[in-house]
Structures are given as structure tokens and as C-alpha cells.
mmCIF file of C-alpha atoms in Angstrom:
data_model
loop_
_atom_site.group_PDB
_atom_site.id
_atom_site.type_symbol
_atom_site.label_atom_id
_atom_site.label_comp_id
_atom_site.label_asym_id
_atom_site.label_seq_id
_atom_site.Cartn_x
_atom_site.Cartn_y
_atom_site.Cartn_z
ATOM 1 C CA UNK A 1 -49.557 145.154 246.590
ATOM 2 C CA UNK A 2 -53.081 145.002 247.927
ATOM 3 C CA UNK A 3 -53.628 143.433 251.371
ATOM 4 C CA UNK A 4 -55.144 140.364 249.709
ATOM 5 C CA UNK A 5 -55.000 138.893 246.250
ATOM 6 C CA UNK A 6 -57.169 140.632 243.663
ATOM 7 C CA UNK A 7 -56.444 138.181 240.857
ATOM 8 C CA UNK A 8 -59.179 136.653 238.806
ATOM 9 C CA UNK A 9 -60.955 133.676 240.267
ATOM 10 C CA UNK A 10 -61.508 130.617 238.090
ATOM 11 C CA UNK A 11 -65.071 130.331 236.846
ATOM 12 C CA UNK A 12 -66.881 127.152 237.657
ATOM 13 C CA UNK A 13 -68.481 125.133 234.891
ATOM 14 C CA UNK A 14 -71.409 122.795 235.403
ATOM 15 C CA UNK A 15 -72.052 121.540 231.893
ATOM 16 C CA UNK A 16 -70.295 118.797 229.982
ATOM 17 C CA UNK A 17 -68.036 119.741 227.099
ATOM 18 C CA UNK A 18 -66.909 117.860 224.051
ATOM 19 C CA UNK A 19 -63.290 117.276 223.180
ATOM 20 C CA UNK A 20 -62.112 117.710 219.646
ATOM 21 C CA UNK A 21 -62.432 113.961 219.127
ATOM 22 C CA UNK A 22 -66.100 114.044 220.091
ATOM 23 C CA UNK A 23 -65.725 112.423 223.537
ATOM 24 C CA UNK A 24 -67.098 114.046 226.652
ATOM 25 C CA UNK A 25 -65.231 115.771 229.479
ATOM 26 C CA UNK A 26 -66.585 115.522 233.001
ATOM 27 C CA UNK A 27 -67.345 118.874 234.721
ATOM 28 C CA UNK A 28 -64.503 118.476 237.302
ATOM 29 C CA UNK A 29 -62.008 117.883 234.501
ATOM 30 C CA UNK A 30 -63.239 120.980 232.670
ATOM 31 C CA UNK A 31 -62.954 122.992 235.888
ATOM 32 C CA UNK A 32 -59.437 121.834 236.654
ATOM 33 C CA UNK A 33 -58.305 122.398 233.074
ATOM 34 C CA UNK A 34 -59.652 125.947 233.101
ATOM 35 C CA UNK A 35 -58.078 126.673 236.497
ATOM 36 C CA UNK A 36 -54.695 125.439 235.328
ATOM 37 C CA UNK A 37 -54.867 127.418 232.108
ATOM 38 C CA UNK A 38 -55.962 130.720 233.635
ATOM 39 C CA UNK A 39 -53.788 130.572 236.748
ATOM 40 C CA UNK A 40 -50.801 129.315 234.789
ATOM 41 C CA UNK A 41 -51.018 132.211 232.345
ATOM 42 C CA UNK A 42 -51.220 134.636 235.266
ATOM 43 C CA UNK A 43 -48.169 133.139 236.948
ATOM 44 C CA UNK A 44 -46.163 133.389 233.739
ATOM 45 C CA UNK A 45 -46.793 137.145 233.705
ATOM 46 C CA UNK A 46 -46.057 137.581 237.423
ATOM 47 C CA UNK A 47 -42.700 138.846 238.643
ATOM 48 C CA UNK A 48 -43.295 138.678 242.418
ATOM 49 C CA UNK A 49 -43.534 135.347 244.317
ATOM 50 C CA UNK A 50 -45.779 136.806 247.024
ATOM 51 C CA UNK A 51 -48.412 137.748 244.447
ATOM 52 C CA UNK A 52 -48.200 134.236 243.017
ATOM 53 C CA UNK A 53 -48.611 132.674 246.459
ATOM 54 C CA UNK A 54 -51.637 134.844 247.195
ATOM 55 C CA UNK A 55 -53.218 133.870 243.885
ATOM 56 C CA UNK A 56 -52.770 130.123 244.473
ATOM 57 C CA UNK A 57 -53.801 130.439 248.132
ATOM 58 C CA UNK A 58 -57.036 132.063 247.002
ATOM 59 C CA UNK A 59 -57.563 129.244 244.543
ATOM 60 C CA UNK A 60 -57.096 126.554 247.195
ATOM 61 C CA UNK A 61 -59.492 128.338 249.533
ATOM 62 C CA UNK A 62 -62.456 128.154 247.183
ATOM 63 C CA UNK A 63 -63.656 124.831 248.541
ATOM 64 C CA UNK A 64 -62.483 125.125 252.150
ATOM 65 C CA UNK A 65 -65.259 125.380 254.744
ATOM 66 C CA UNK A 66 -67.694 126.570 252.104
ATOM 67 C CA UNK A 67 -71.396 126.013 252.929
ATOM 68 C CA UNK A 68 -72.741 123.086 250.963
ATOM 69 C CA UNK A 69 -69.302 121.821 249.889
ATOM 70 C CA UNK A 70 -68.388 118.311 251.046
ATOM 71 C CA UNK A 71 -65.082 118.533 252.978
ATOM 72 C CA UNK A 72 -63.838 115.412 251.201
ATOM 73 C CA UNK A 73 -64.458 117.081 247.845
ATOM 74 C CA UNK A 74 -62.613 120.201 248.968
ATOM 75 C CA UNK A 75 -59.630 118.091 250.067
ATOM 76 C CA UNK A 76 -59.017 116.807 246.540
ATOM 77 C CA UNK A 77 -58.921 120.265 244.979
ATOM 78 C CA UNK A 78 -55.160 120.536 245.248
ATOM 79 C CA UNK A 79 -54.638 116.982 243.988
ATOM 80 C CA UNK A 80 -56.902 117.625 241.009
ATOM 81 C CA UNK A 81 -54.938 120.735 240.140
ATOM 82 C CA UNK A 82 -51.672 118.799 240.345
ATOM 83 C CA UNK A 83 -52.966 116.013 238.137
ATOM 84 C CA UNK A 84 -54.074 118.440 235.448
ATOM 85 C CA UNK A 85 -51.037 120.693 235.739
ATOM 86 C CA UNK A 86 -48.475 117.899 235.528
ATOM 87 C CA UNK A 87 -49.487 117.218 231.933
ATOM 88 C CA UNK A 88 -48.906 120.744 230.640
ATOM 89 C CA UNK A 89 -45.448 121.597 229.333
ATOM 90 C CA UNK A 90 -45.537 125.320 230.069
ATOM 91 C CA UNK A 91 -43.613 127.651 232.432
ATOM 92 C CA UNK A 92 -46.850 128.661 234.153
ATOM 93 C CA UNK A 93 -47.708 125.023 234.841
ATOM 94 C CA UNK A 94 -44.351 124.407 236.508
ATOM 95 C CA UNK A 95 -44.723 127.642 238.491
ATOM 96 C CA UNK A 96 -48.145 126.514 239.706
ATOM 97 C CA UNK A 97 -46.747 123.146 240.831
ATOM 98 C CA UNK A 98 -43.900 124.847 242.696
ATOM 99 C CA UNK A 99 -46.289 127.207 244.513
ATOM 100 C CA UNK A 100 -48.649 124.334 245.362
ATOM 101 C CA UNK A 101 -45.702 122.427 246.829
ATOM 102 C CA UNK A 102 -44.635 125.481 248.835
ATOM 103 C CA UNK A 103 -48.100 126.021 250.299
ATOM 104 C CA UNK A 104 -48.603 122.308 250.987
ATOM 105 C CA UNK A 105 -45.518 121.954 253.153
ATOM 106 C CA UNK A 106 -41.933 120.680 252.889
ATOM 107 C CA UNK A 107 -41.440 117.694 250.611
ATOM 108 C CA UNK A 108 -45.064 117.427 249.568
ATOM 109 C CA UNK A 109 -46.166 117.435 245.935
ATOM 110 C CA UNK A 110 -42.615 118.037 244.712
ATOM 111 C CA UNK A 111 -42.361 114.928 242.473
ATOM 112 C CA UNK A 112 -44.837 116.329 239.915
ATOM 113 C CA UNK A 113 -42.880 119.577 239.660
ATOM 114 C CA UNK A 114 -39.549 117.763 239.428
ATOM 115 C CA UNK A 115 -40.909 115.512 236.686
ATOM 116 C CA UNK A 116 -42.081 118.476 234.627
ATOM 117 C CA UNK A 117 -38.748 120.261 235.082
ATOM 118 C CA UNK A 118 -36.915 117.100 233.968
ATOM 119 C CA UNK A 119 -38.828 117.292 230.677
ATOM 120 C CA UNK A 120 -37.179 120.604 229.886
ATOM 121 C CA UNK A 121 -39.805 123.048 231.178
ATOM 122 C CA UNK A 122 -38.307 126.182 232.735
ATOM 123 C CA UNK A 123 -40.144 128.060 235.466
ATOM 124 C CA UNK A 124 -40.218 131.876 235.763
ATOM 125 C CA UNK A 125 -37.233 133.341 237.601
ATOM 126 C CA UNK A 126 -39.179 134.278 240.715
ATOM 127 C CA UNK A 127 -39.875 130.606 241.514
ATOM 128 C CA UNK A 128 -36.362 130.255 242.985
ATOM 129 C CA UNK A 129 -37.318 132.781 245.677
ATOM 130 C CA UNK A 130 -40.270 130.778 247.022
ATOM 131 C CA UNK A 131 -40.013 130.071 250.732
ATOM 132 C CA UNK A 132 -36.986 132.309 251.145
ATOM 133 C CA UNK A 133 -38.691 134.543 253.727
ATOM 134 C CA UNK A 134 -37.296 135.111 257.206
ATOM 135 C CA UNK A 135 -39.589 135.976 260.150
ATOM 136 C CA UNK A 136 -38.974 139.434 261.567
ATOM 137 C CA UNK A 137 -40.890 141.385 264.188
ATOM 138 C CA UNK A 138 -44.029 139.832 265.658
ATOM 139 C CA UNK A 139 -46.639 141.400 267.866
ATOM 140 C CA UNK A 140 -49.997 140.695 269.473
ATOM 141 C CA UNK A 141 -52.835 143.041 270.322
ATOM 142 C CA UNK A 142 -56.254 142.868 271.902
ATOM 143 C CA UNK A 143 -58.471 144.393 274.557
ATOM 144 C CA UNK A 144 -58.848 143.939 278.289
ATOM 145 C CA UNK A 145 -61.868 141.666 277.813
ATOM 146 C CA UNK A 146 -59.823 139.009 276.025
ATOM 147 C CA UNK A 147 -62.509 137.920 273.559
ATOM 148 C CA UNK A 148 -60.298 138.464 270.515
ATOM 149 C CA UNK A 149 -56.534 138.613 270.022
ATOM 150 C CA UNK A 150 -54.749 139.688 266.878
ATOM 151 C CA UNK A 151 -51.323 138.235 266.077
ATOM 152 C CA UNK A 152 -49.107 139.638 263.325
ATOM 153 C CA UNK A 153 -45.745 138.447 262.043
ATOM 154 C CA UNK A 154 -43.564 140.358 259.618
ATOM 155 C CA UNK A 155 -41.407 138.634 256.993
ATOM 156 C CA UNK A 156 -38.325 140.005 255.240
ATOM 157 C CA UNK A 157 -36.191 138.953 252.313
ATOM 158 C CA UNK A 158 -33.274 140.628 250.580
ATOM 159 C CA UNK A 159 -34.390 142.396 247.418
ATOM 160 C CA UNK A 160 -38.136 142.238 248.177
ATOM 161 C CA UNK A 161 -40.553 144.443 250.054
ATOM 162 C CA UNK A 162 -41.530 143.095 253.483
ATOM 163 C CA UNK A 163 -45.005 141.927 254.323
ATOM 164 C CA UNK A 164 -46.880 140.709 257.390
ATOM 165 C CA UNK A 165 -49.471 138.033 258.001
ATOM 166 C CA UNK A 166 -52.145 139.203 260.430
ATOM 167 C CA UNK A 167 -54.465 136.692 262.111
ATOM 168 C CA UNK A 168 -57.501 137.339 264.315
ATOM 169 C CA UNK A 169 -58.196 134.667 266.958
ATOM 170 C CA UNK A 170 -61.664 134.640 268.523
ATOM 171 C CA UNK A 171 -61.558 133.165 272.025
ATOM 172 C CA UNK A 172 -65.272 133.752 272.516
ATOM 173 C CA UNK A 173 -65.809 131.090 269.836
ATOM 174 C CA UNK A 174 -63.359 128.641 271.351
ATOM 175 C CA UNK A 175 -60.048 130.045 270.190
ATOM 176 C CA UNK A 176 -60.586 129.680 266.437
ATOM 177 C CA UNK A 177 -59.139 131.798 263.644
ATOM 178 C CA UNK A 178 -61.806 134.212 262.511
ATOM 179 C CA UNK A 179 -59.887 136.210 259.897
ATOM 180 C CA UNK A 180 -56.468 136.525 258.295
ATOM 181 C CA UNK A 181 -54.908 138.925 255.855
ATOM 182 C CA UNK A 182 -51.598 139.953 254.308
ATOM 183 C CA UNK A 183 -50.370 143.547 254.503
ATOM 184 C CA UNK A 184 -47.433 145.021 252.628
ATOM 185 C CA UNK A 185 -46.334 147.605 255.211
ATOM 186 C CA UNK A 186 -45.735 145.892 258.568
ATOM 187 C CA UNK A 187 -44.053 148.858 260.230
ATOM 188 C CA UNK A 188 -46.746 151.270 259.059
ATOM 189 C CA UNK A 189 -49.461 148.942 260.309
ATOM 190 C CA UNK A 190 -47.728 148.697 263.675
ATOM 191 C CA UNK A 191 -47.435 152.494 263.920
ATOM 192 C CA UNK A 192 -51.150 152.888 263.194
ATOM 193 C CA UNK A 193 -52.031 150.319 265.838
ATOM 194 C CA UNK A 194 -49.963 152.195 268.408
ATOM 195 C CA UNK A 195 -51.398 155.544 267.384
ATOM 196 C CA UNK A 196 -55.075 154.626 267.525
ATOM 197 C CA UNK A 197 -54.987 152.253 270.474
ATOM 198 C CA UNK A 198 -56.712 153.075 273.753
ATOM 199 C CA UNK A 199 -54.227 152.393 276.553
ATOM 200 C CA UNK A 200 -57.022 151.815 279.053
ATOM 201 C CA UNK A 201 -58.942 149.279 276.980
ATOM 202 C CA UNK A 202 -56.419 147.794 274.555
ATOM 203 C CA UNK A 203 -52.900 146.413 274.662
ATOM 204 C CA UNK A 204 -50.159 145.937 272.098
ATOM 205 C CA UNK A 205 -46.983 143.946 272.769
ATOM 206 C CA UNK A 206 -44.069 142.712 270.718
ATOM 207 C CA UNK A 207 -43.635 138.943 271.083
ATOM 208 C CA UNK A 208 -41.033 136.406 269.893
ATOM 209 C CA UNK A 209 -41.951 134.679 266.591
ATOM 210 C CA UNK A 210 -41.975 131.311 268.368
ATOM 211 C CA UNK A 211 -44.617 132.642 270.745
ATOM 212 C CA UNK A 212 -46.693 133.776 267.780
ATOM 213 C CA UNK A 213 -46.553 130.234 266.413
ATOM 214 C CA UNK A 214 -47.533 128.827 269.797
ATOM 215 C CA UNK A 215 -50.607 131.061 269.812
ATOM 216 C CA UNK A 216 -51.652 130.465 266.193
ATOM 217 C CA UNK A 217 -51.103 126.733 265.630
ATOM 218 C CA UNK A 218 -53.787 125.661 268.153
ATOM 219 C CA UNK A 219 -56.138 128.295 266.735
ATOM 220 C CA UNK A 220 -55.794 126.998 263.164
ATOM 221 C CA UNK A 221 -56.175 123.420 264.432
ATOM 222 C CA UNK A 222 -59.391 124.370 266.245
ATOM 223 C CA UNK A 223 -60.681 126.057 263.090
ATOM 224 C CA UNK A 224 -60.229 122.846 261.096
ATOM 225 C CA UNK A 225 -62.590 121.078 263.513
ATOM 226 C CA UNK A 226 -65.435 123.521 262.922
ATOM 227 C CA UNK A 227 -68.450 122.304 260.985
ATOM 228 C CA UNK A 228 -70.427 125.517 260.678
ATOM 229 C CA UNK A 229 -67.635 128.058 260.640
ATOM 230 C CA UNK A 230 -68.325 131.830 260.929
ATOM 231 C CA UNK A 231 -65.306 132.568 258.745
ATOM 232 C CA UNK A 232 -64.575 135.447 256.434
ATOM 233 C CA UNK A 233 -64.005 135.018 252.712
ATOM 234 C CA UNK A 234 -60.660 136.713 253.251
ATOM 235 C CA UNK A 235 -59.597 133.896 255.590
ATOM 236 C CA UNK A 236 -60.445 131.302 252.962
ATOM 237 C CA UNK A 237 -58.286 133.159 250.463
ATOM 238 C CA UNK A 238 -55.244 133.613 252.708
ATOM 239 C CA UNK A 239 -55.389 130.461 254.859
ATOM 240 C CA UNK A 240 -52.946 128.366 252.808
ATOM 241 C CA UNK A 241 -50.412 131.202 252.680
ATOM 242 C CA UNK A 242 -50.790 131.921 256.398
ATOM 243 C CA UNK A 243 -50.138 128.267 257.261
ATOM 244 C CA UNK A 244 -47.073 128.212 255.008
ATOM 245 C CA UNK A 245 -45.668 131.278 256.772
ATOM 246 C CA UNK A 246 -46.506 129.749 260.151
ATOM 247 C CA UNK A 247 -44.233 126.820 259.313
ATOM 248 C CA UNK A 248 -41.336 129.240 258.871
ATOM 249 C CA UNK A 249 -41.527 130.319 262.510
ATOM 250 C CA UNK A 250 -39.405 128.657 265.215
ATOM 251 C CA UNK A 251 -41.017 125.709 266.951
ATOM 252 C CA UNK A 252 -42.747 126.953 270.113
ATOM 253 C CA UNK A 253 -41.567 123.906 272.050
ATOM 254 C CA UNK A 254 -37.971 125.281 271.739
ATOM 255 C CA UNK A 255 -38.968 128.342 274.252
ATOM 256 C CA UNK A 256 -41.382 127.199 276.677
ATOM 257 C CA UNK A 257 -41.850 123.364 276.673
ATOM 258 C CA UNK A 258 -38.157 122.486 276.397
ATOM 259 C CA UNK A 259 -37.405 124.650 279.434
ATOM 260 C CA UNK A 260 -40.225 123.053 281.398
ATOM 261 C CA UNK A 261 -38.960 119.552 280.655
ATOM 262 C CA UNK A 262 -35.313 120.399 281.246
ATOM 263 C CA UNK A 263 -35.930 122.200 284.549
ATOM 264 C CA UNK A 264 -38.709 119.792 285.605
ATOM 265 C CA UNK A 265 -40.729 122.885 286.458
ATOM 266 C CA UNK A 266 -43.534 122.210 286.735
ATOM 267 C CA UNK A 267 -43.058 118.445 287.154
ATOM 268 C CA UNK A 268 -46.512 117.909 285.663
ATOM 269 C CA UNK A 269 -45.056 118.739 282.222
ATOM 270 C CA UNK A 270 -42.680 115.770 282.292
ATOM 271 C CA UNK A 271 -45.376 113.475 283.699
ATOM 272 C CA UNK A 272 -47.732 114.549 280.919
ATOM 273 C CA UNK A 273 -45.037 113.890 278.305
ATOM 274 C CA UNK A 274 -44.420 110.385 279.690
ATOM 275 C CA UNK A 275 -48.151 109.651 279.887
ATOM 276 C CA UNK A 276 -48.787 110.711 276.284
ATOM 277 C CA UNK A 277 -45.749 108.808 275.007
ATOM 278 C CA UNK A 278 -46.893 105.632 276.776
ATOM 279 C CA UNK A 279 -50.291 106.058 275.119
ATOM 280 C CA UNK A 280 -48.688 105.975 271.670
ATOM 281 C CA UNK A 281 -48.500 109.705 270.878
ATOM 282 C CA UNK A 282 -45.335 110.490 268.921
ATOM 283 C CA UNK A 283 -42.728 112.953 270.187
ATOM 284 C CA UNK A 284 -43.709 115.765 267.799
ATOM 285 C CA UNK A 285 -47.375 115.627 268.842
ATOM 286 C CA UNK A 286 -46.437 115.420 272.521
ATOM 287 C CA UNK A 287 -44.471 118.646 272.236
ATOM 288 C CA UNK A 288 -47.332 120.340 270.427
ATOM 289 C CA UNK A 289 -49.854 119.290 273.058
ATOM 290 C CA UNK A 290 -47.632 120.733 275.767
ATOM 291 C CA UNK A 291 -47.139 123.855 273.649
ATOM 292 C CA UNK A 292 -50.911 124.301 273.315
ATOM 293 C CA UNK A 293 -51.217 124.442 277.100
ATOM 294 C CA UNK A 294 -48.364 126.950 277.243
ATOM 295 C CA UNK A 295 -49.995 129.045 274.513
ATOM 296 C CA UNK A 296 -53.282 129.111 276.412
ATOM 297 C CA UNK A 297 -51.583 130.512 279.498
ATOM 298 C CA UNK A 298 -49.529 132.925 277.389
ATOM 299 C CA UNK A 299 -52.768 134.317 276.031
ATOM 300 C CA UNK A 300 -54.028 134.896 279.554
ATOM 301 C CA UNK A 301 -50.838 136.706 280.502
ATOM 302 C CA UNK A 302 -51.034 138.951 277.433
ATOM 303 C CA UNK A 303 -54.685 139.860 277.793
ATOM 304 C CA UNK A 304 -54.950 140.185 281.566
ATOM 305 C CA UNK A 305 -51.370 141.351 282.308
ATOM 306 C CA UNK A 306 -51.237 138.899 285.203
ATOM 307 C CA UNK A 307 -48.729 136.142 286.001
ATOM 308 C CA UNK A 308 -49.496 132.524 285.194
ATOM 309 C CA UNK A 309 -51.519 130.761 287.874
ATOM 310 C CA UNK A 310 -49.265 127.737 288.659
ATOM 311 C CA UNK A 311 -52.128 125.670 290.088
ATOM 312 C CA UNK A 312 -54.221 126.082 286.936
ATOM 313 C CA UNK A 313 -51.203 125.346 284.732
ATOM 314 C CA UNK A 314 -50.505 122.114 286.644
ATOM 315 C CA UNK A 315 -54.154 121.093 286.409
ATOM 316 C CA UNK A 316 -54.204 121.657 282.653
ATOM 317 C CA UNK A 317 -51.041 119.576 282.229
ATOM 318 C CA UNK A 318 -52.492 116.771 284.363
ATOM 319 C CA UNK A 319 -55.631 116.825 282.191
ATOM 320 C CA UNK A 320 -53.712 116.147 278.976
ATOM 321 C CA UNK A 321 -54.641 112.790 277.490
ATOM 322 C CA UNK A 322 -54.076 110.954 274.246
ATOM 323 C CA UNK A 323 -56.810 111.497 271.644
ATOM 324 C CA UNK A 324 -59.387 108.734 271.328
ATOM 325 C CA UNK A 325 -59.611 106.950 268.021
ATOM 326 C CA UNK A 326 -62.509 107.939 265.820
ATOM 327 C CA UNK A 327 -64.671 105.313 264.313
ATOM 328 C CA UNK A 328 -64.407 105.000 260.568
ATOM 329 C CA UNK A 329 -67.258 105.985 258.331
ATOM 330 C CA UNK A 330 -69.613 103.304 257.221
ATOM 331 C CA UNK A 331 -69.529 102.598 253.467
#
């Protein structure tokens, strides 16, 4: 398998087309119909779920953070695909719906797939293996300057070749994700990194998968806030898959934040949790805000090989506040 998907990309159409009955199809409908047809046929011929996920991830990335593309238009790409796919009684259509549901997150977009399956459509055999990956070894690497940090997580499954998702976080740009890719030889990639690294200028450390999630979730969240994003095309293609794999990792709040709250060390963590809860932030978001602070200090420990500065950690926890509400757009 290549590091990233090399499948065909759907071709965009700008002209109107006539149906057989003489009525007109709008360009978005023509585009969605062509995407569903071409991708569906490809998924029917596929025998490896990872290849299918890469193909659909690439498809979803076509409108994400693209110059000149309205973000609201890009957001409906997946919904448009679902609407068009749900009406096709074909194995490839059901496969596409299952992959879209897997990349979208647990419980999302499943009704359309279930409805198509209830009508007697059978998906390819590999669909049953979607999401059945288990996180394995994770590691982080960077240089002594700390501008960029790479985080990689390997995934294993019985009967399938392992792969790893590698993400580059650029702290010089505010801690955003600058690139991401999928490699099919995690151990070989790790050996090469160890072989060609400069011990005086670079570092490479194995980290728990939960720590990898703690480092990457804030980075992906920061990337979503970018307007003019210096992102690679490869990131657009692999972003949906990388986020799906990220959800398979243990919650970072189970290592770091839970211990802080339980031990009341530092006490600022519990005070921050109470303050955010009183401001209306739900429990899940409170834990993630605390985890973001922990991830920031973990990054400093990894890059500078120095212990956490307790005074700075306490100050960052005291600075946590509930997000202000954004004003709605005028009609």
C-alpha cells in the first residue's frame, strides 16, 4: 500500500446535464452522482478496508480548507454524498455509507446505511472489519528547537498488515497540524528515524497512545480555526482518516487529568474544573480543556527534556475560562 491513497479523484462538473426525461440536473447533483458512482465501483472491487478508508478520506478532503471554497459548502459534502448514495441499491453504495459513518464518528450517519441494508443490499466482506483497529506503539520526535513535533501511532489488527498515522504539528504556527500521512510499515519507519536521527539536535521517544491523543487533539482543533491555512494536500486527503484513528486512542484525561483531580495536585486543576462547570461547560469539554494544558506541558518536556515548571502549569490552569459565545451571522 502506498503511504497515501492513489485512487482516482472524482472529476468536477460545472455544466448542467439533462436527464432522460428532458429535465435538468443541477451541477451539485451531477457531481454527487458521479462521485457516488465512481467511488462505489472502486469500493466494490476493493478487498482491504484501509484502502477504502483512504479513498473516502481523500474524497471528503476535497473541499476542506481549500482556497476559494466556502467552509459552509465544504461542510455539506458528506451529507450530499449520503443523500445521493442512500438511493442506490448497490454493494458499493452501502460500502461507501459504512465508510462515511466510520470516518464521521460513532453513531453518526448510520441510519442511511442501515436503511439500505434493510432493503436487501449486501456490502463487501471487508466492511465488517471497519474500525476494528487497535492502537499499538506510539512515538514522538522533533528537534531541540521545538518548532515542529511529529507524532506517530501504529495500529494492528489480526489478519491485516499494520499501519501508522503520522502527524506533523507546527508549534511555530500556533500548534496546528501541518501535515499527516499513513505509512504501511510502522516498525521500519521507526527504525529509519532512529538510524538517521542526530542525537545532538533531534530526539525520538516512545509515548503512551493516550499521550499521543493529548498532543494531537488540540492541534487538530487549532487547525480547524485557521482561515488561511498553510496545509499540505496530503493533509486534506488523510485528515478524516487521521481523526477517526485518533478517536480509537484512550482518552488523555484518563492519564494525566484524572490523577491531578484525584490527588488534588496541583489544586488549580480542581478549581479550574469547578470554575468551568459553573460557567456551563459540560464534563467532557472540561476534561479536554484540562488535557490541552497537560498536553502543552508534555510537549515542553519532550522537546526540552526538562521537568514541568509547576508555577507555569498553575498559571495556565488558573487562566482557563469558558469560551465566549459567538454572535450569529446576519442573514
